[in-house]
CSV table of N, CA and C in Angstrom, one decimal:
chain,number,residue,atom,x,y,z
N,30,MET,N,-56.2,35.4,-10.0
N,30,MET,CA,-55.5,34.6,-10.5
N,30,MET,C,-54.5,33.8,-9.5
N,31,LEU,N,-53.9,34.8,-8.5
N,31,LEU,CA,-53.2,34.1,-7.5
N,31,LEU,C,-53.9,33.1,-6.6
N,32,ALA,N,-55.1,33.6,-6.3
N,32,ALA,CA,-56.1,32.7,-5.3
N,32,ALA,C,-56.1,31.5,-6.0
N,33,ALA,N,-56.3,31.2,-7.3
N,33,ALA,CA,-56.4,29.9,-8.0
N,33,ALA,C,-55.2,29.2,-8.0
N,34,GLN,N,-54.0,29.8,-8.0
N,34,GLN,CA,-52.7,29.1,-8.0
N,34,GLN,C,-52.4,28.5,-6.7
N,35,TYR,N,-52.7,29.2,-5.7
N,35,TYR,CA,-52.5,28.7,-4.3
N,35,TYR,C,-53.6,28.2,-3.6
N,36,SER,N,-54.6,27.9,-4.2
N,36,SER,CA,-55.8,27.3,-3.5
N,36,SER,C,-55.4,26.1,-2.7
N,37,GLY,N,-55.8,26.2,-1.4
N,37,GLY,CA,-55.5,25.1,-0.5
N,37,GLY,C,-54.2,25.2,0.2
N,38,LYS,N,-53.3,26.1,-0.3
N,38,LYS,CA,-52.0,26.3,0.4
N,38,LYS,C,-51.9,27.5,1.1
N,39,PHE,N,-52.4,28.7,0.5
N,39,PHE,CA,-52.3,30.0,0.9
N,39,PHE,C,-53.7,30.7,0.7
N,40,THR,N,-54.0,31.5,1.6
N,40,THR,CA,-55.1,32.5,1.2
N,40,THR,C,-54.5,33.8,0.6
N,41,VAL,N,-55.2,34.4,-0.3
N,41,VAL,CA,-54.6,35.6,-1.1
N,41,VAL,C,-55.7,36.7,-0.5
N,42,THR,N,-55.1,37.9,0.1
N,42,THR,CA,-56.1,38.8,0.3
N,42,THR,C,-55.4,40.2,-0.2
N,43,ASN,N,-56.3,41.0,-0.7
N,43,ASN,CA,-55.9,42.3,-1.1
N,43,ASN,C,-56.6,43.5,-0.4
N,44,SER,N,-55.7,44.2,0.3
N,44,SER,CA,-56.3,45.4,1.3
N,44,SER,C,-55.4,46.4,0.8
N,45,ALA,N,-56.1,47.6,0.3
N,45,ALA,CA,-55.5,49.0,0.1
N,45,ALA,C,-54.2,48.8,-0.8
N,46,GLY,N,-54.5,47.7,-1.8
N,46,GLY,CA,-53.4,47.7,-2.7
N,46,GLY,C,-52.3,46.7,-2.3
N,47,VAL,N,-52.2,46.2,-1.0
N,47,VAL,CA,-51.2,45.2,-0.6
N,47,VAL,C,-51.8,43.9,-0.8
N,48,ILE,N,-51.1,43.0,-1.5
N,48,ILE,CA,-51.4,41.7,-1.6
N,48,ILE,C,-50.7,40.9,-0.5
N,49,THR,N,-51.5,40.0,0.2
N,49,THR,CA,-51.0,39.3,1.3
N,49,THR,C,-51.3,37.7,1.0
N,50,LEU,N,-50.3,36.9,1.1
N,50,LEU,CA,-50.5,35.6,1.1
N,50,LEU,C,-50.2,34.9,2.4
N,51,THR,N,-51.2,34.1,2.9
N,51,THR,CA,-51.1,33.6,4.3
N,51,THR,C,-51.2,32.1,4.1
N,52,GLN,N,-50.1,31.4,4.8
N,52,GLN,CA,-50.1,30.0,4.7
N,52,GLN,C,-51.4,29.3,5.5
N,53,VAL,N,-52.1,28.4,4.8
N,53,VAL,CA,-53.2,27.8,5.2
N,53,VAL,C,-52.9,26.9,6.5
N,54,THR,N,-52.0,25.9,6.3
N,54,THR,CA,-51.6,25.1,7.4
N,54,THR,C,-50.5,25.2,7.9
N,55,ASN,N,-50.2,24.9,9.2
N,55,ASN,CA,-49.0,25.2,9.8
N,55,ASN,C,-47.8,24.2,9.4
N,56,GLY,N,-46.7,24.9,8.8
N,56,GLY,CA,-45.7,24.1,8.5
N,56,GLY,C,-45.8,23.3,7.2
N,57,ILE,N,-47.0,23.4,6.6
N,57,ILE,CA,-47.0,22.7,5.3
N,57,ILE,C,-47.6,23.6,4.3
N,58,GLY,N,-46.9,23.7,3.1
N,58,GLY,CA,-47.3,24.7,2.1
N,58,GLY,C,-46.2,25.2,1.1
N,59,GLY,N,-45.4,26.0,1.9
N,59,GLY,CA,-44.2,26.4,1.2
N,59,GLY,C,-44.1,28.0,1.2
N,60,ILE,N,-43.2,28.6,0.3
N,60,ILE,CA,-42.9,29.9,0.4
N,60,ILE,C,-43.2,30.4,-1.1
N,61,PRO,N,-44.2,31.3,-1.4
N,61,PRO,CA,-44.4,31.6,-2.9
N,61,PRO,C,-43.4,32.8,-3.3
N,62,VAL,N,-43.0,32.8,-4.4
N,62,VAL,CA,-42.1,33.9,-5.0
N,62,VAL,C,-42.9,34.4,-6.1
N,63,LEU,N,-43.0,35.7,-5.9
N,63,LEU,CA,-43.9,36.5,-6.9
N,63,LEU,C,-43.2,37.3,-7.8
N,64,SER,N,-43.5,37.5,-8.9
N,64,SER,CA,-42.9,38.4,-10.0
N,64,SER,C,-44.0,39.5,-10.3
N,65,VAL,N,-43.6,40.7,-10.0
N,65,VAL,CA,-44.4,41.8,-10.1
N,65,VAL,C,-43.9,42.7,-11.1
N,66,THR,N,-44.8,43.1,-12.1
N,66,THR,CA,-44.3,44.0,-13.2
N,66,THR,C,-45.4,45.1,-13.2
N,67,LYS,N,-44.9,46.2,-13.6
N,67,LYS,CA,-45.8,47.5,-13.9
N,67,LYS,C,-45.9,47.7,-15.4
N,68,THR,N,-47.3,47.8,-15.8
N,68,THR,CA,-47.5,48.2,-17.1
N,68,THR,C,-47.3,49.6,-17.3
N,69,ALA,N,-47.4,50.1,-18.7
N,69,ALA,CA,-47.3,51.5,-19.1
N,69,ALA,C,-48.3,52.2,-18.4
N,70,GLY,N,-49.5,51.7,-18.2
N,70,GLY,CA,-50.7,52.5,-17.6
N,70,GLY,C,-50.5,52.6,-16.1
N,71,GLY,N,-49.5,52.0,-15.6
N,71,GLY,CA,-49.3,52.0,-14.0
N,71,GLY,C,-50.0,51.0,-13.3
N,72,THR,N,-50.4,49.8,-14.0
N,72,THR,CA,-51.2,48.6,-13.3
N,72,THR,C,-50.1,47.7,-12.9
N,73,LEU,N,-50.0,47.2,-11.7
N,73,LEU,CA,-49.2,46.4,-11.2
N,73,LEU,C,-49.7,45.0,-11.4
N,74,THR,N,-48.9,43.9,-12.0
N,74,THR,CA,-49.3,42.6,-12.4
N,74,THR,C,-48.6,41.7,-11.4
N,75,ALA,N,-49.0,40.8,-10.6
N,75,ALA,CA,-48.1,39.8,-9.8
N,75,ALA,C,-48.6,38.5,-10.5
N,76,ALA,N,-47.5,37.7,-10.6
N,76,ALA,CA,-47.7,36.2,-11.0
N,76,ALA,C,-46.7,35.4,-10.2
N,77,ALA,N,-47.2,34.2,-9.9
N,77,ALA,CA,-46.3,33.3,-9.1
N,77,ALA,C,-45.3,32.7,-10.1
N,78,THR,N,-44.0,32.9,-9.7
N,78,THR,CA,-42.8,32.3,-10.6
N,78,THR,C,-42.4,30.9,-10.1
N,79,THR,N,-42.2,30.9,-8.7
N,79,THR,CA,-41.9,29.6,-8.1
N,79,THR,C,-42.6,29.3,-6.8
N,80,ASN,N,-42.6,28.1,-6.4
N,80,ASN,CA,-43.3,27.9,-5.1
N,80,ASN,C,-42.3,26.9,-4.3
N,81,THR,N,-41.5,27.5,-3.3
N,81,THR,CA,-40.6,26.5,-2.6
N,81,THR,C,-41.5,25.5,-1.7
N,82,ALA,N,-41.1,24.3,-1.8
N,82,ALA,CA,-41.8,23.3,-1.1
N,82,ALA,C,-41.7,23.5,0.5
N,83,GLY,N,-42.7,23.5,1.2
N,83,GLY,CA,-42.8,23.5,2.6
N,83,GLY,C,-42.1,22.4,3.3
N,84,ALA,N,-42.0,22.5,4.6
N,84,ALA,CA,-41.5,21.4,5.4
N,84,ALA,C,-42.6,21.0,6.4
N,85,GLU,N,-42.9,19.8,6.4
N,85,GLU,CA,-43.9,19.4,7.4
N,85,GLU,C,-43.3,19.4,8.8
N,86,ALA,N,-44.3,19.9,9.7
N,86,ALA,CA,-43.8,19.8,11.2
N,86,ALA,C,-43.6,18.3,11.7
N,87,THR,N,-42.5,18.2,12.5
N,87,THR,CA,-42.3,16.8,13.0
N,87,THR,C,-42.8,16.8,14.4
N,88,TYR,N,-43.3,15.6,14.8
N,88,TYR,CA,-43.8,15.5,16.1
N,88,TYR,C,-43.1,14.4,16.8
N,89,ALA,N,-42.8,14.8,18.1
N,89,ALA,CA,-42.1,13.5,18.9
N,89,ALA,C,-42.9,12.4,19.3
N,90,ASP,N,-44.2,12.7,19.6
N,90,ASP,CA,-45.0,11.5,20.0
N,90,ASP,C,-46.1,11.0,18.9
N,91,THR,N,-46.2,9.7,19.0
N,91,THR,CA,-47.4,9.2,18.3
N,91,THR,C,-48.1,8.4,19.1
N,92,TYR,N,-49.3,8.2,18.7
N,92,TYR,CA,-50.3,7.4,19.5
N,92,TYR,C,-51.1,6.3,18.7
N,93,THR,N,-51.1,5.2,19.2
N,93,THR,CA,-51.6,4.1,18.5
N,93,THR,C,-53.1,3.8,19.1
N,94,THR,N,-54.0,3.8,18.2
N,94,THR,CA,-55.4,3.6,18.6
N,94,THR,C,-55.9,2.4,17.8
N,95,TYR,N,-56.6,1.3,18.5
N,95,TYR,CA,-57.2,0.3,17.8
N,95,TYR,C,-58.6,0.4,17.9
N,96,VAL,N,-59.2,0.1,16.8
N,96,VAL,CA,-60.8,0.3,16.7
N,96,VAL,C,-61.2,-1.2,16.4
N,97,PHE,N,-62.3,-1.7,17.1
N,97,PHE,CA,-62.7,-3.1,16.9
N,97,PHE,C,-64.1,-3.0,16.6
N,98,GLY,N,-64.5,-3.8,15.5
N,98,GLY,CA,-65.9,-3.8,15.0
N,98,GLY,C,-66.6,-5.0,15.7
N,99,GLU,N,-67.9,-5.1,15.6
N,99,GLU,CA,-68.7,-6.1,16.3
N,99,GLU,C,-68.1,-7.4,15.8
N,100,GLY,N,-68.0,-8.4,16.7
N,100,GLY,CA,-67.6,-9.5,16.4
N,100,GLY,C,-66.0,-9.8,16.2
N,101,ALA,N,-65.3,-8.7,16.6
N,101,ALA,CA,-64.0,-8.6,16.3
N,101,ALA,C,-63.1,-9.7,17.1
N,102,PHE,N,-63.5,-10.2,18.2
N,102,PHE,CA,-63.0,-11.2,19.1
N,102,PHE,C,-63.9,-12.4,19.4
N,103,ASP,N,-63.4,-13.4,19.1
N,103,ASP,CA,-64.0,-14.7,19.5
N,103,ASP,C,-63.7,-15.2,20.9
N,104,PHE,N,-64.6,-15.8,21.7
N,104,PHE,CA,-64.6,-16.3,23.0
N,104,PHE,C,-64.9,-17.8,23.0
N,105,GLU,N,-64.0,-18.6,23.7
N,105,GLU,CA,-64.3,-20.0,24.1
N,105,GLU,C,-64.0,-20.2,25.3
N,106,ASP,N,-64.8,-21.2,25.8
N,106,ASP,CA,-64.5,-21.7,27.1
N,106,ASP,C,-63.9,-23.2,26.8
N,107,ILE,N,-62.6,-23.3,27.2
N,107,ILE,CA,-61.8,-24.5,26.8
N,107,ILE,C,-61.8,-25.5,27.9
N,108,GLY,N,-62.2,-25.2,29.0
N,108,GLY,CA,-62.4,-26.2,30.2
N,108,GLY,C,-61.2,-26.5,30.8
N,109,ALA,N,-61.2,-27.2,32.0
N,109,ALA,CA,-60.1,-27.5,32.8
N,109,ALA,C,-60.0,-29.0,33.0
N,110,GLU,N,-59.0,-29.6,33.5
N,110,GLU,CA,-59.0,-31.0,33.6
N,110,GLU,C,-59.8,-31.4,34.7
N,111,VAL,N,-59.7,-30.5,36.0
N,111,VAL,CA,-60.5,-30.8,37.1
N,111,VAL,C,-61.2,-29.5,37.3
N,112,PRO,N,-62.5,-29.2,36.8
N,112,PRO,CA,-63.0,-27.8,36.9
N,112,PRO,C,-63.5,-27.6,38.3
N,113,TYR,N,-64.0,-28.5,39.1
N,113,TYR,CA,-64.5,-28.4,40.4
N,113,TYR,C,-63.8,-29.2,41.4
N,114,GLU,N,-63.6,-28.7,42.6
N,114,GLU,CA,-63.0,-29.6,43.7
N,114,GLU,C,-63.4,-29.1,45.1
N,115,MET,N,-63.8,-30.0,45.8
N,115,MET,CA,-64.1,-29.7,47.2
N,115,MET,C,-63.1,-30.0,48.2
N,116,ASN,N,-63.1,-29.0,49.3
N,116,ASN,CA,-62.2,-29.2,50.4
N,116,ASN,C,-63.0,-29.0,51.6
N,117,ARG,N,-62.8,-29.9,52.6
N,117,ARG,CA,-63.5,-29.8,53.9
N,117,ARG,C,-62.6,-29.5,55.0
N,118,ASP,N,-62.6,-28.5,55.7
N,118,ASP,CA,-61.8,-28.2,56.9
N,118,ASP,C,-62.5,-28.3,58.1
N,119,PRO,N,-62.4,-29.4,58.9
N,119,PRO,CA,-63.2,-29.7,60.1
N,119,PRO,C,-63.0,-28.8,61.2
N,120,LYS,N,-61.9,-28.2,61.3
N,120,LYS,CA,-61.4,-27.3,62.5
N,120,LYS,C,-62.0,-25.9,62.3
N,121,THR,N,-62.4,-25.5,61.2
N,121,THR,CA,-62.8,-24.0,61.1
N,121,THR,C,-64.3,-24.0,61.1
N,122,ASN,N,-64.8,-23.0,62.0
N,122,ASN,CA,-66.1,-22.7,62.2
N,122,ASN,C,-67.1,-24.0,62.3
N,123,GLY,N,-66.5,-25.0,63.0
N,123,GLY,CA,-67.2,-26.2,63.4
N,123,GLY,C,-67.2,-26.9,61.9
N,124,GLY,N,-66.5,-26.8,61.0
N,124,GLY,CA,-66.6,-27.6,59.8
N,124,GLY,C,-66.9,-26.6,58.7
N,125,GLN,N,-66.0,-26.5,57.6
N,125,GLN,CA,-66.4,-25.5,56.7
N,125,GLN,C,-65.8,-26.3,55.3
N,126,ASP,N,-66.9,-26.2,54.5
N,126,ASP,CA,-66.5,-26.8,53.2
N,126,ASP,C,-66.2,-25.6,52.1
N,127,THR,N,-65.2,-25.8,51.3
N,127,THR,CA,-64.9,-24.8,50.4
N,127,THR,C,-65.0,-25.5,48.8
N,128,LEU,N,-65.5,-24.7,48.0
N,128,LEU,CA,-65.7,-25.3,46.6
N,128,LEU,C,-64.7,-24.7,45.7
N,129,TYR,N,-63.9,-25.2,45.2
N,129,TYR,CA,-62.8,-24.6,44.2
N,129,TYR,C,-63.4,-24.8,42.7
N,130,SER,N,-63.4,-23.7,42.0
N,130,SER,CA,-63.8,-23.9,40.6
N,130,SER,C,-62.6,-23.2,39.7
N,131,ARG,N,-62.3,-24.0,38.7
N,131,ARG,CA,-61.4,-23.6,37.7
N,131,ARG,C,-62.0,-23.3,36.4
N,132,GLN,N,-61.8,-22.2,35.6
N,132,GLN,CA,-62.2,-22.0,34.4
N,132,GLN,C,-61.0,-21.6,33.4
N,133,ARG,N,-61.0,-22.1,32.2
N,133,ARG,CA,-60.0,-21.7,31.3
N,133,ARG,C,-60.7,-21.2,30.0
N,134,LYS,N,-60.4,-20.0,29.7
N,134,LYS,CA,-61.0,-19.3,28.6
N,134,LYS,C,-59.9,-18.8,27.7
N,135,VAL,N,-60.4,-18.7,26.3
N,135,VAL,CA,-59.4,-18.1,25.5
N,135,VAL,C,-60.3,-17.0,24.7
N,136,PHE,N,-59.5,-15.8,24.3
N,136,PHE,CA,-60.1,-14.8,23.6
N,136,PHE,C,-59.2,-14.7,22.3
N,137,ALA,N,-59.7,-14.6,21.2
N,137,ALA,CA,-58.8,-14.5,20.1
N,137,ALA,C,-59.5,-13.7,19.0
N,138,PRO,N,-58.6,-12.9,18.1
N,138,PRO,CA,-59.3,-12.1,17.1
N,138,PRO,C,-59.8,-13.0,16.0
N,139,PHE,N,-61.1,-12.6,15.6
N,139,PHE,CA,-61.7,-13.2,14.5
N,139,PHE,C,-60.9,-13.3,13.3
N,140,GLY,N,-60.7,-14.3,12.6
N,140,GLY,CA,-60.1,-14.3,11.2
N,140,GLY,C,-58.5,-14.6,11.4
N,141,ILE,N,-57.9,-14.5,12.6
N,141,ILE,CA,-56.6,-14.7,12.5
N,141,ILE,C,-56.3,-15.9,13.5
N,142,SER,N,-55.4,-16.8,13.1
N,142,SER,CA,-55.1,-17.9,14.1
N,142,SER,C,-53.6,-18.1,14.3
N,143,PHE,N,-53.3,-18.4,15.6
N,143,PHE,CA,-52.0,-18.6,16.1
N,143,PHE,C,-51.5,-19.9,15.7
N,144,THR,N,-50.4,-20.1,15.1
N,144,THR,CA,-49.9,-21.2,14.4
N,144,THR,C,-49.2,-22.2,15.3
N,145,LYS,N,-48.6,-21.8,16.3
N,145,LYS,CA,-47.8,-22.6,17.5
N,145,LYS,C,-46.4,-23.1,16.7
N,146,THR,N,-46.0,-22.6,15.6
N,146,THR,CA,-45.0,-23.1,15.0
N,146,THR,C,-43.6,-23.0,15.9
N,147,SER,N,-43.6,-21.9,16.6
N,147,SER,CA,-42.1,-21.7,17.4
N,147,SER,C,-42.5,-21.6,18.8
N,148,MET,N,-43.2,-22.4,19.4
N,148,MET,CA,-43.5,-22.1,20.9
N,148,MET,C,-42.5,-23.2,21.7
N,149,ALA,N,-42.0,-22.4,22.8
N,149,ALA,CA,-41.0,-23.2,23.6
N,149,ALA,C,-41.8,-24.1,24.6
N,150,SER,N,-43.0,-23.7,24.9
N,150,SER,CA,-43.8,-24.7,25.9
N,150,SER,C,-45.3,-24.6,25.4
N,151,ASN,N,-46.0,-25.2,26.3
N,151,ASN,CA,-47.6,-25.4,26.1
N,151,ASN,C,-48.3,-24.0,25.9
N,152,SER,N,-47.9,-23.0,26.6
N,152,SER,CA,-48.5,-21.8,26.4
N,152,SER,C,-47.5,-20.5,25.9
N,153,PRO,N,-48.1,-20.0,24.9
N,153,PRO,CA,-47.0,-18.9,24.4
N,153,PRO,C,-46.6,-17.8,25.3
N,154,THR,N,-45.5,-17.3,25.1
N,154,THR,CA,-44.9,-16.2,25.7
N,154,THR,C,-45.2,-15.0,25.3
N,155,ASP,N,-45.1,-13.9,26.0
N,155,ASP,CA,-45.5,-12.6,25.2
N,155,ASP,C,-44.9,-12.3,24.0
N,156,ALA,N,-43.5,-12.6,23.9
N,156,ALA,CA,-42.7,-12.5,22.8
N,156,ALA,C,-43.2,-13.3,21.6
N,157,GLU,N,-43.6,-14.5,21.8
N,157,GLU,CA,-44.1,-15.3,20.8
N,157,GLU,C,-45.5,-14.9,20.4
N,158,LEU,N,-46.3,-14.2,21.3
N,158,LEU,CA,-47.6,-13.6,20.8
N,158,LEU,C,-47.3,-12.4,20.0
N,159,GLU,N,-46.3,-11.8,20.3
N,159,GLU,CA,-45.9,-10.5,19.5
N,159,GLU,C,-45.4,-10.8,18.1
N,160,ASP,N,-44.8,-12.1,17.9
N,160,ASP,CA,-44.1,-12.3,16.6
N,160,ASP,C,-45.2,-12.5,15.5
N,161,GLY,N,-45.3,-11.7,14.5
N,161,GLY,CA,-46.1,-11.9,13.5
N,161,GLY,C,-45.9,-13.1,12.7
N,162,ALA,N,-44.8,-13.8,12.7
N,162,ALA,CA,-44.8,-15.2,12.1
N,162,ALA,C,-45.6,-16.2,12.5
N,163,ASN,N,-46.0,-16.1,13.9
N,163,ASN,CA,-46.7,-17.1,14.5
N,163,ASN,C,-48.4,-16.9,14.3
N,164,TRP,N,-48.6,-16.0,13.2
N,164,TRP,CA,-50.1,-15.7,13.1
N,164,TRP,C,-50.3,-15.9,11.6
N,165,THR,N,-51.4,-16.4,11.3
N,165,THR,CA,-51.9,-16.5,9.9
N,165,THR,C,-53.4,-16.3,9.7
N,166,LEU,N,-53.9,-15.9,8.6
N,166,LEU,CA,-55.4,-15.8,8.3
N,166,LEU,C,-55.9,-17.3,8.4
N,167,VAL,N,-57.3,-17.2,8.9
N,167,VAL,CA,-57.9,-18.5,8.9
N,167,VAL,C,-58.3,-19.0,7.6
N,168,ASN,N,-58.1,-20.3,7.5
N,168,ASN,CA,-58.5,-20.9,6.1
N,168,ASN,C,-59.4,-22.1,6.3
N,169,ASP,N,-60.0,-22.5,5.3
N,169,ASP,CA,-61.1,-23.6,5.4
N,169,ASP,C,-60.5,-25.0,5.3
N,170,GLY,N,-59.2,-25.1,5.4
N,170,GLY,CA,-58.5,-26.5,5.5
N,170,GLY,C,-58.0,-26.8,4.2
N,171,ASN,N,-58.5,-26.1,3.1
N,171,ASN,CA,-58.2,-26.5,1.7
N,171,ASN,C,-57.3,-25.4,1.2
N,172,GLY,N,-56.9,-24.5,2.0
N,172,GLY,CA,-56.0,-23.5,1.5
N,172,GLY,C,-56.7,-22.2,1.1
N,173,GLU,N,-58.1,-22.1,1.3
N,173,GLU,CA,-58.8,-20.9,0.9
N,173,GLU,C,-58.9,-20.1,2.1
N,174,TYR,N,-58.2,-18.9,2.0
N,174,TYR,CA,-58.1,-17.9,3.1
N,174,TYR,C,-59.3,-16.9,3.2
N,175,ILE,N,-59.7,-16.6,4.3
N,175,ILE,CA,-60.7,-15.4,4.3
N,175,ILE,C,-60.1,-14.2,3.8
N,176,ASP,N,-61.0,-13.3,3.3
N,176,ASP,CA,-60.7,-11.8,2.9
N,176,ASP,C,-60.1,-11.2,4.1
N,177,HIS,N,-58.9,-10.7,4.2
N,177,HIS,CA,-58.4,-10.0,5.3
N,177,HIS,C,-59.2,-8.7,5.6
N,178,LYS,N,-59.9,-8.2,4.7
N,178,LYS,CA,-60.7,-7.2,4.9
N,178,LYS,C,-61.9,-7.3,5.8
N,179,SER,N,-62.2,-8.6,5.9
N,179,SER,CA,-63.3,-9.0,6.8
N,179,SER,C,-63.0,-9.0,8.2
N,180,ILE,N,-61.8,-8.9,8.8
N,180,ILE,CA,-61.3,-8.8,10.0
N,180,ILE,C,-61.6,-7.5,10.5
N,181,ALA,N,-62.5,-7.3,11.6
N,181,ALA,CA,-63.1,-5.9,12.0
N,181,ALA,C,-62.1,-5.3,13.0
N,182,VAL,N,-60.8,-5.3,12.6
N,182,VAL,CA,-59.8,-4.4,13.5
N,182,VAL,C,-59.0,-3.5,12.8
N,183,ALA,N,-58.9,-2.2,13.2
N,183,ALA,CA,-58.2,-1.3,12.5
N,183,ALA,C,-57.3,-0.5,13.4
N,184,ARG,N,-56.1,-0.1,13.0
N,184,ARG,CA,-55.1,0.5,13.7
N,184,ARG,C,-55.0,2.0,13.3
N,185,ILE,N,-55.1,3.0,14.1
N,185,ILE,CA,-54.9,4.3,13.8
N,185,ILE,C,-53.6,4.7,14.6
N,186,ILE,N,-52.6,5.4,13.7
N,186,ILE,CA,-51.6,5.9,14.3
N,186,ILE,C,-51.5,7.4,14.2
N,187,SER,N,-51.8,8.2,15.1
N,187,SER,CA,-52.0,9.6,15.1
N,187,SER,C,-50.8,10.3,15.6
N,188,ARG,N,-50.6,11.6,15.4
N,188,ARG,CA,-49.5,12.5,16.1
N,188,ARG,C,-49.9,13.0,17.2
N,189,GLY,N,-48.9,13.3,18.1
N,189,GLY,CA,-49.2,13.9,19.4
N,189,GLY,C,-49.3,15.5,19.2
């Protein structure tokens, strides 16, 4: 009977007439209070009368993990105003040509769009990128937003 009452919180063992309740998880579960009575025939009966709630352990550190599904990020080559440029230096090595190449690329999470509503310059600062008010779900232009569950990004916060 005790084993059924404390299933998942305590293990109940009986050895040589001694009933032992052992807490299953560290810091979670509580303290059982038993009422033991002796019958006229000498049989001891134990029953749970109360169960004081346990205290969950506190942890100082938490760790944040991000899990990305396939296609979680979109990549675009947005080009540069002057993508290629030549420079000739006639005094180096009997004349040396150098080709400069510029590329501008953007990586963005699929399904989320940066709104640019509160940008101070042409490029957002880290603080502007961190501000959730600057991001919105992608829509089709008519106000129909995609389902947020189709965005293949998950955050897991675990204890240290």
